């Protein structure tokens, strides 16, 4: 069902996660790239990001436990296990070929007015919709009872709304202030001349942690981590089965990022780095491999409604599923150089 309040607040958290990482560390929040780095050459910053995602369960359990994502059962048959590995491999292959997924291309790329990201999004979205319609022709999902139109809005109680606002406010304030306090502490300890370099900066690691925390909270609160929530959005244009919640992620996640970038730009360096580390390729660098990769990712996303960010959260909740899907993701990325 359409959840405008939860999804709107969750999208704001996603905006804060990507903005926090961009203007403090100078990095784009791309989960598929972070995962590959974790598998091949993990750094303290990469590990901090995923520790932050795992830590999201603490404030969720304390304030809004009912919004912790409930996942389908873990596969118990060889066929189901192979399917999970296969879908992970498709997503791994597609994101490697197209250099990103929904986080890097949609949340971060569109807001930077990246032509490559616009082409990627314009490719994987319709492919995902088509895949979902072909593989699941009934379009029914567990989050949308067949007797009620899925676009019907439902609203949280006043108590839940207050808890959500408190959760978002405290998390965002912590993400904005704690890294600065960490920087001030270490500067006071070692002196300005001996501050740690970018690669070893505790403030950068704290920023990565809180960006991961905000990102995971945003996925849970918006319910974008729920596979059926995604596939219900992919049921468009079948209005009876269409949940428009994901559109609010664009409205309250991508648009605020775009406005902030238009206002701040990239002329001044980020707080904890000498310069921004942004993708250098432009729309002129788009080739067949890139577009094909975006389409392959769209197929994998449309099959189960799971992309890398939500897959990390499901792996934390269901380690066996995580081993299967992440194993497939890694194998899929190894297919292309």
CSV table of C-alpha atoms in Angstrom, one decimal:
chain,number,residue,atom,x,y,z
A,1,UNK,CA,0.0,0.0,0.0
A,2,UNK,CA,1.0,3.6,-0.6
A,3,UNK,CA,2.9,4.9,2.5
A,4,UNK,CA,3.5,8.6,1.9
A,5,UNK,CA,4.6,9.5,5.4
A,6,UNK,CA,7.1,6.7,6.0
A,7,UNK,CA,8.4,6.8,2.4
A,8,UNK,CA,8.8,10.6,2.5
A,9,UNK,CA,10.8,10.5,5.8
A,10,UNK,CA,12.8,7.6,4.5
A,11,UNK,CA,13.6,9.4,1.3
A,12,UNK,CA,14.9,12.4,3.3
A,13,UNK,CA,17.2,10.1,5.2
A,14,UNK,CA,18.5,8.7,1.9
A,15,UNK,CA,19.1,12.3,0.7
A,16,UNK,CA,21.0,13.1,3.9
A,17,UNK,CA,23.1,9.9,3.6
A,18,UNK,CA,24.2,10.7,0.0
A,19,UNK,CA,24.7,14.4,0.7
A,20,UNK,CA,26.6,13.8,3.9
A,21,UNK,CA,29.1,11.5,2.1
A,22,UNK,CA,29.4,13.8,-0.9
A,23,UNK,CA,30.1,17.1,1.0
A,24,UNK,CA,32.2,15.7,3.8
A,25,UNK,CA,34.3,13.0,2.1
A,26,UNK,CA,33.8,14.0,-1.5
A,27,UNK,CA,32.5,10.6,-2.5
A,28,UNK,CA,29.5,9.3,-4.4
A,29,UNK,CA,27.4,6.8,-2.4
A,30,UNK,CA,27.4,3.8,-4.8
A,31,UNK,CA,26.6,0.6,-2.9
A,32,UNK,CA,27.5,-1.8,-5.7
A,33,UNK,CA,31.0,-0.3,-5.9
A,34,UNK,CA,31.3,-0.3,-2.1
A,35,UNK,CA,30.4,-4.0,-2.1
A,36,UNK,CA,33.0,-4.9,-4.7
A,37,UNK,CA,35.6,-3.0,-2.8
A,38,UNK,CA,34.6,-4.8,0.4
A,39,UNK,CA,35.1,-8.2,-1.4
A,40,UNK,CA,38.4,-7.3,-3.1
A,41,UNK,CA,40.3,-4.6,-1.3
A,42,UNK,CA,38.4,-3.4,1.8
A,43,UNK,CA,39.4,-0.2,3.5
A,44,UNK,CA,38.5,1.2,6.9
A,45,UNK,CA,36.1,3.6,5.2
A,46,UNK,CA,34.3,0.9,3.3
A,47,UNK,CA,34.0,-1.3,6.4
A,48,UNK,CA,32.8,1.7,8.4
A,49,UNK,CA,30.0,2.2,5.9
A,50,UNK,CA,28.7,-1.3,6.2
A,51,UNK,CA,29.1,-1.3,10.0
A,52,UNK,CA,26.9,1.8,9.9
A,53,UNK,CA,24.3,-0.1,7.9
A,54,UNK,CA,24.3,-2.9,10.4
A,55,UNK,CA,24.1,-0.4,13.3
A,56,UNK,CA,20.8,0.9,11.9
A,57,UNK,CA,18.9,-1.9,13.6
A,58,UNK,CA,19.7,-0.4,17.0
A,59,UNK,CA,17.7,2.9,16.7
A,60,UNK,CA,15.1,1.1,14.6
A,61,UNK,CA,14.4,-1.4,17.4
A,62,UNK,CA,14.4,1.3,20.0
A,63,UNK,CA,12.0,3.7,18.2
A,64,UNK,CA,10.2,2.0,15.3
A,65,UNK,CA,10.6,-1.8,15.6
A,66,UNK,CA,7.6,-2.4,13.3
A,67,UNK,CA,9.4,-0.8,10.4
A,68,UNK,CA,12.3,-3.3,10.4
A,69,UNK,CA,11.9,-5.1,7.1
A,70,UNK,CA,10.3,-8.6,7.2
A,71,UNK,CA,11.8,-10.7,4.4
A,72,UNK,CA,10.5,-13.8,2.6
A,73,UNK,CA,11.7,-17.1,3.8
A,74,UNK,CA,15.2,-18.2,3.1
A,75,UNK,CA,15.4,-20.7,0.1
A,76,UNK,CA,15.5,-24.3,1.4
A,77,UNK,CA,15.6,-26.2,-1.9
A,78,UNK,CA,18.6,-26.5,-4.3
A,79,UNK,CA,16.5,-24.9,-7.1
A,80,UNK,CA,15.6,-21.9,-5.0
A,81,UNK,CA,19.2,-21.5,-3.8
A,82,UNK,CA,20.5,-21.6,-7.4
A,83,UNK,CA,17.8,-19.0,-8.3
A,84,UNK,CA,19.1,-16.7,-5.5
A,85,UNK,CA,22.7,-17.1,-6.7
A,86,UNK,CA,21.6,-16.5,-10.3
A,87,UNK,CA,19.7,-13.3,-9.5
A,88,UNK,CA,22.7,-12.0,-7.5
A,89,UNK,CA,24.9,-12.8,-10.5
A,90,UNK,CA,22.7,-10.9,-12.9
A,91,UNK,CA,22.7,-7.9,-10.6
A,92,UNK,CA,26.5,-8.2,-10.1
A,93,UNK,CA,27.1,-8.4,-13.9
A,94,UNK,CA,24.7,-5.6,-14.7
A,95,UNK,CA,26.0,-3.1,-12.1
A,96,UNK,CA,29.6,-3.9,-13.1
A,97,UNK,CA,29.0,-3.2,-16.8
A,98,UNK,CA,27.0,-0.1,-16.1
A,99,UNK,CA,29.1,1.2,-13.2
A,100,UNK,CA,26.3,1.5,-10.7
A,101,UNK,CA,22.8,0.8,-9.5
A,102,UNK,CA,19.9,2.7,-8.1
A,103,UNK,CA,22.0,4.5,-5.4
A,104,UNK,CA,24.9,5.7,-7.6
A,105,UNK,CA,22.9,6.4,-10.7
A,106,UNK,CA,19.4,7.4,-9.4
A,107,UNK,CA,20.1,9.0,-6.0
A,108,UNK,CA,23.5,10.5,-6.8
A,109,UNK,CA,23.8,10.6,-10.6
A,110,UNK,CA,20.5,12.2,-11.5
A,111,UNK,CA,21.1,14.9,-8.8
A,112,UNK,CA,24.5,15.7,-10.3
A,113,UNK,CA,22.8,16.0,-13.8
A,114,UNK,CA,24.9,13.1,-15.0
A,115,UNK,CA,24.0,12.2,-18.6
A,116,UNK,CA,25.3,8.7,-18.1
A,117,UNK,CA,23.2,8.2,-15.0
A,118,UNK,CA,20.1,9.5,-16.8
A,119,UNK,CA,20.6,6.9,-19.6
A,120,UNK,CA,21.2,4.2,-17.0
A,121,UNK,CA,18.0,5.0,-15.1
A,122,UNK,CA,16.0,5.4,-18.3
A,123,UNK,CA,17.2,1.9,-19.3
A,124,UNK,CA,17.0,-0.2,-16.1
A,125,UNK,CA,13.6,1.2,-14.9
A,126,UNK,CA,11.5,0.2,-18.0
A,127,UNK,CA,13.4,-3.1,-18.3
A,128,UNK,CA,12.7,-3.9,-14.6
A,129,UNK,CA,9.0,-3.0,-15.1
A,130,UNK,CA,8.8,-5.2,-18.2
A,131,UNK,CA,10.6,-8.1,-16.5
A,132,UNK,CA,8.3,-7.9,-13.5
A,133,UNK,CA,5.2,-8.0,-15.8
A,134,UNK,CA,6.6,-11.0,-17.7
A,135,UNK,CA,7.7,-13.1,-14.8
A,136,UNK,CA,4.9,-12.2,-12.4
A,137,UNK,CA,1.9,-11.6,-14.7
A,138,UNK,CA,-0.7,-11.6,-11.8
A,139,UNK,CA,1.2,-8.5,-10.4
A,140,UNK,CA,0.0,-9.4,-6.9
A,141,UNK,CA,2.4,-8.9,-4.0
A,142,UNK,CA,2.1,-9.4,-0.3
A,143,UNK,CA,2.0,-5.7,0.5
A,144,UNK,CA,-1.1,-5.1,-1.7
A,145,UNK,CA,-4.3,-6.9,-0.9
A,146,UNK,CA,-6.1,-7.7,-4.1
A,147,UNK,CA,-9.4,-6.3,-2.8
A,148,UNK,CA,-8.0,-2.7,-2.3
A,149,UNK,CA,-6.2,-0.6,-4.9
A,150,UNK,CA,-2.5,-0.6,-4.0
A,151,UNK,CA,-2.3,3.2,-4.6
A,152,UNK,CA,-4.6,3.7,-1.6
A,153,UNK,CA,-2.6,5.7,1.0
A,154,UNK,CA,-2.3,4.5,4.6
A,155,UNK,CA,-1.0,6.7,7.4
A,156,UNK,CA,0.9,5.9,10.6
A,157,UNK,CA,-0.5,6.7,14.0
A,158,UNK,CA,0.5,9.9,15.7
A,159,UNK,CA,2.8,8.0,18.0
A,160,UNK,CA,4.6,6.4,15.1
A,161,UNK,CA,4.9,9.7,13.3
A,162,UNK,CA,6.5,11.3,16.3
A,163,UNK,CA,8.9,8.4,16.7
A,164,UNK,CA,9.8,8.6,13.0
A,165,UNK,CA,10.5,12.3,13.2
A,166,UNK,CA,12.6,11.8,16.3
A,167,UNK,CA,14.5,8.9,14.7
A,168,UNK,CA,15.3,11.0,11.6
A,169,UNK,CA,16.2,14.2,13.5
A,170,UNK,CA,18.6,12.5,15.9
A,171,UNK,CA,20.2,10.5,13.2
A,172,UNK,CA,20.7,13.4,10.9
A,173,UNK,CA,22.1,15.6,13.7
A,174,UNK,CA,24.5,12.9,14.8
A,175,UNK,CA,25.7,12.5,11.2
A,176,UNK,CA,26.3,16.2,10.9
A,177,UNK,CA,28.1,16.8,14.3
A,178,UNK,CA,29.9,13.6,15.4
A,179,UNK,CA,32.5,13.6,12.5
A,180,UNK,CA,33.3,17.3,13.2
A,181,UNK,CA,33.8,16.4,16.9
A,182,UNK,CA,36.0,13.5,15.9
A,183,UNK,CA,38.1,15.8,13.7
A,184,UNK,CA,38.4,18.4,16.5
A,185,UNK,CA,39.4,15.8,19.0
A,186,UNK,CA,42.2,14.3,16.9
A,187,UNK,CA,43.4,17.6,15.8
A,188,UNK,CA,43.7,18.7,19.4
A,189,UNK,CA,45.6,15.4,20.2
A,190,UNK,CA,48.2,15.5,17.4
A,191,UNK,CA,48.1,19.1,16.2
A,192,UNK,CA,47.1,20.6,12.9
A,193,UNK,CA,50.4,19.7,11.2
A,194,UNK,CA,50.1,16.0,12.1
A,195,UNK,CA,46.5,15.5,11.3
A,196,UNK,CA,45.8,12.1,9.7
A,197,UNK,CA,45.8,12.0,5.9
A,198,UNK,CA,42.6,11.5,4.0
A,199,UNK,CA,43.2,7.8,3.8
A,200,UNK,CA,43.5,7.4,7.6
A,201,UNK,CA,41.2,10.2,8.8
A,202,UNK,CA,39.0,9.1,11.7
A,203,UNK,CA,36.6,11.9,10.7
A,204,UNK,CA,36.2,10.4,7.2
A,205,UNK,CA,35.6,7.0,8.8
A,206,UNK,CA,33.0,8.5,11.1
A,207,UNK,CA,31.3,10.1,8.1
A,208,UNK,CA,31.3,6.7,6.2
A,209,UNK,CA,29.7,5.1,9.3
A,210,UNK,CA,26.9,7.7,9.6
A,211,UNK,CA,26.3,7.7,5.9
A,212,UNK,CA,25.8,3.9,6.0
A,213,UNK,CA,23.5,4.4,9.1
A,214,UNK,CA,21.4,7.0,7.4
A,215,UNK,CA,21.2,5.0,4.2
A,216,UNK,CA,20.0,1.9,5.9
A,217,UNK,CA,17.5,3.8,8.0
A,218,UNK,CA,16.2,5.4,4.9
A,219,UNK,CA,15.8,2.0,3.2
A,220,UNK,CA,14.0,0.5,6.2
A,221,UNK,CA,11.7,3.5,6.9
A,222,UNK,CA,10.7,4.0,3.3
A,223,UNK,CA,10.3,0.2,3.0
A,224,UNK,CA,12.4,0.3,-0.1
A,225,UNK,CA,14.3,-2.6,1.5
A,226,UNK,CA,11.1,-4.8,1.2
A,227,UNK,CA,11.3,-6.7,-2.2
A,228,UNK,CA,7.5,-6.7,-2.5
A,229,UNK,CA,7.3,-3.0,-2.0
A,230,UNK,CA,9.7,-2.5,-5.0
A,231,UNK,CA,7.9,-5.0,-7.2
A,232,UNK,CA,4.5,-3.3,-6.4
A,233,UNK,CA,6.0,-0.1,-7.8
A,234,UNK,CA,7.2,-2.0,-10.9
A,235,UNK,CA,3.6,-3.1,-11.4
A,236,UNK,CA,2.9,0.2,-13.2
A,237,UNK,CA,0.7,0.9,-15.2
A,238,UNK,CA,-1.6,-1.7,-13.7
A,239,UNK,CA,-3.2,0.8,-11.2
A,240,UNK,CA,-4.9,-1.8,-9.1
A,241,UNK,CA,-1.5,-3.3,-8.2
A,242,UNK,CA,0.6,-0.2,-8.4
A,243,UNK,CA,2.2,1.3,-5.2
A,244,UNK,CA,3.5,4.8,-6.1
A,245,UNK,CA,5.7,5.0,-2.9
A,246,UNK,CA,9.0,4.8,-4.8
A,247,UNK,CA,8.1,8.0,-6.7
A,248,UNK,CA,8.5,9.8,-3.3
A,249,UNK,CA,12.1,8.7,-3.1
A,250,UNK,CA,12.7,10.7,-6.3
A,251,UNK,CA,10.7,13.7,-4.9
A,252,UNK,CA,12.3,13.8,-1.4
A,253,UNK,CA,15.6,12.0,-2.1
A,254,UNK,CA,16.8,13.0,-5.6
A,255,UNK,CA,15.3,16.5,-5.8
A,256,UNK,CA,16.8,17.8,-2.5
A,257,UNK,CA,20.2,16.4,-3.6
A,258,UNK,CA,19.8,18.3,-6.9
A,259,UNK,CA,18.9,21.5,-5.2
A,260,UNK,CA,21.7,21.3,-2.8
A,261,UNK,CA,24.3,20.6,-5.5
A,262,UNK,CA,22.9,23.5,-7.5
A,263,UNK,CA,23.4,25.8,-4.5
A,264,UNK,CA,26.8,24.5,-3.3
A,265,UNK,CA,28.4,23.2,-6.4
A,266,UNK,CA,31.9,21.6,-6.3
A,267,UNK,CA,34.2,24.7,-6.4
A,268,UNK,CA,35.1,24.4,-2.7
A,269,UNK,CA,36.6,21.1,-1.4
A,270,UNK,CA,34.7,18.8,0.8
A,271,UNK,CA,35.3,19.1,4.6
A,272,UNK,CA,37.4,16.0,5.0
A,273,UNK,CA,39.2,15.8,1.7
A,274,UNK,CA,41.3,17.9,-0.6
A,275,UNK,CA,39.0,17.4,-3.5
A,276,UNK,CA,35.9,15.6,-4.7
A,277,UNK,CA,36.2,12.1,-6.1
A,278,UNK,CA,33.5,12.2,-8.8
A,279,UNK,CA,33.0,10.0,-11.9
A,280,UNK,CA,34.8,11.6,-14.8
A,281,UNK,CA,33.1,9.9,-17.7
A,282,UNK,CA,30.3,11.8,-19.5
A,283,UNK,CA,27.5,11.0,-21.8
A,284,UNK,CA,30.0,10.8,-24.6
A,285,UNK,CA,31.5,7.7,-23.0
A,286,UNK,CA,28.3,5.7,-23.2
A,287,UNK,CA,28.8,2.6,-25.2
A,288,UNK,CA,26.8,-0.6,-25.9
A,289,UNK,CA,28.4,-2.3,-22.9
A,290,UNK,CA,27.1,0.4,-20.6
A,291,UNK,CA,23.5,0.3,-21.9
A,292,UNK,CA,23.5,-3.5,-21.9
A,293,UNK,CA,24.7,-3.5,-18.3
A,294,UNK,CA,21.9,-1.2,-17.2
A,295,UNK,CA,19.4,-3.5,-19.0
A,296,UNK,CA,20.9,-6.6,-17.3
A,297,UNK,CA,20.6,-4.9,-14.0
A,298,UNK,CA,17.0,-4.0,-14.8
A,299,UNK,CA,16.3,-7.7,-15.4
A,300,UNK,CA,17.8,-8.7,-12.1
A,301,UNK,CA,16.0,-5.9,-10.2
A,302,UNK,CA,12.7,-6.7,-11.8
A,303,UNK,CA,13.0,-10.5,-11.0
A,304,UNK,CA,12.9,-10.1,-7.3
A,305,UNK,CA,12.8,-6.3,-6.4
A,306,UNK,CA,16.3,-6.5,-4.8
A,307,UNK,CA,19.2,-4.3,-5.6
A,308,UNK,CA,22.6,-4.1,-3.7
A,309,UNK,CA,21.6,-1.7,-0.9
A,310,UNK,CA,18.5,-3.7,0.2
A,311,UNK,CA,20.5,-6.9,-0.4
A,312,UNK,CA,23.0,-5.9,2.3
A,313,UNK,CA,20.2,-5.4,4.8
A,314,UNK,CA,18.6,-8.7,3.9
A,315,UNK,CA,22.1,-10.4,4.2
A,316,UNK,CA,22.4,-9.0,7.7
A,317,UNK,CA,19.0,-10.4,8.7
A,318,UNK,CA,19.3,-13.7,6.7
A,319,UNK,CA,23.0,-14.7,6.5
A,320,UNK,CA,22.3,-17.8,4.5
A,321,UNK,CA,20.4,-15.9,1.9
A,322,UNK,CA,23.2,-13.3,2.0
A,323,UNK,CA,25.9,-15.9,1.3
A,324,UNK,CA,24.0,-17.1,-1.7
A,325,UNK,CA,23.0,-13.7,-3.2
A,326,UNK,CA,26.4,-12.0,-2.4
A,327,UNK,CA,28.2,-15.0,-3.8
A,328,UNK,CA,26.3,-14.7,-7.0
A,329,UNK,CA,26.9,-10.9,-7.1
A,330,UNK,CA,30.6,-11.4,-6.7
A,331,UNK,CA,30.7,-14.1,-9.5
A,332,UNK,CA,28.6,-11.9,-11.8
A,333,UNK,CA,31.0,-9.0,-11.4
A,334,UNK,CA,34.0,-11.3,-12.2
A,335,UNK,CA,32.6,-12.0,-15.6
A,336,UNK,CA,33.6,-8.6,-17.0
A,337,UNK,CA,36.8,-6.7,-16.5
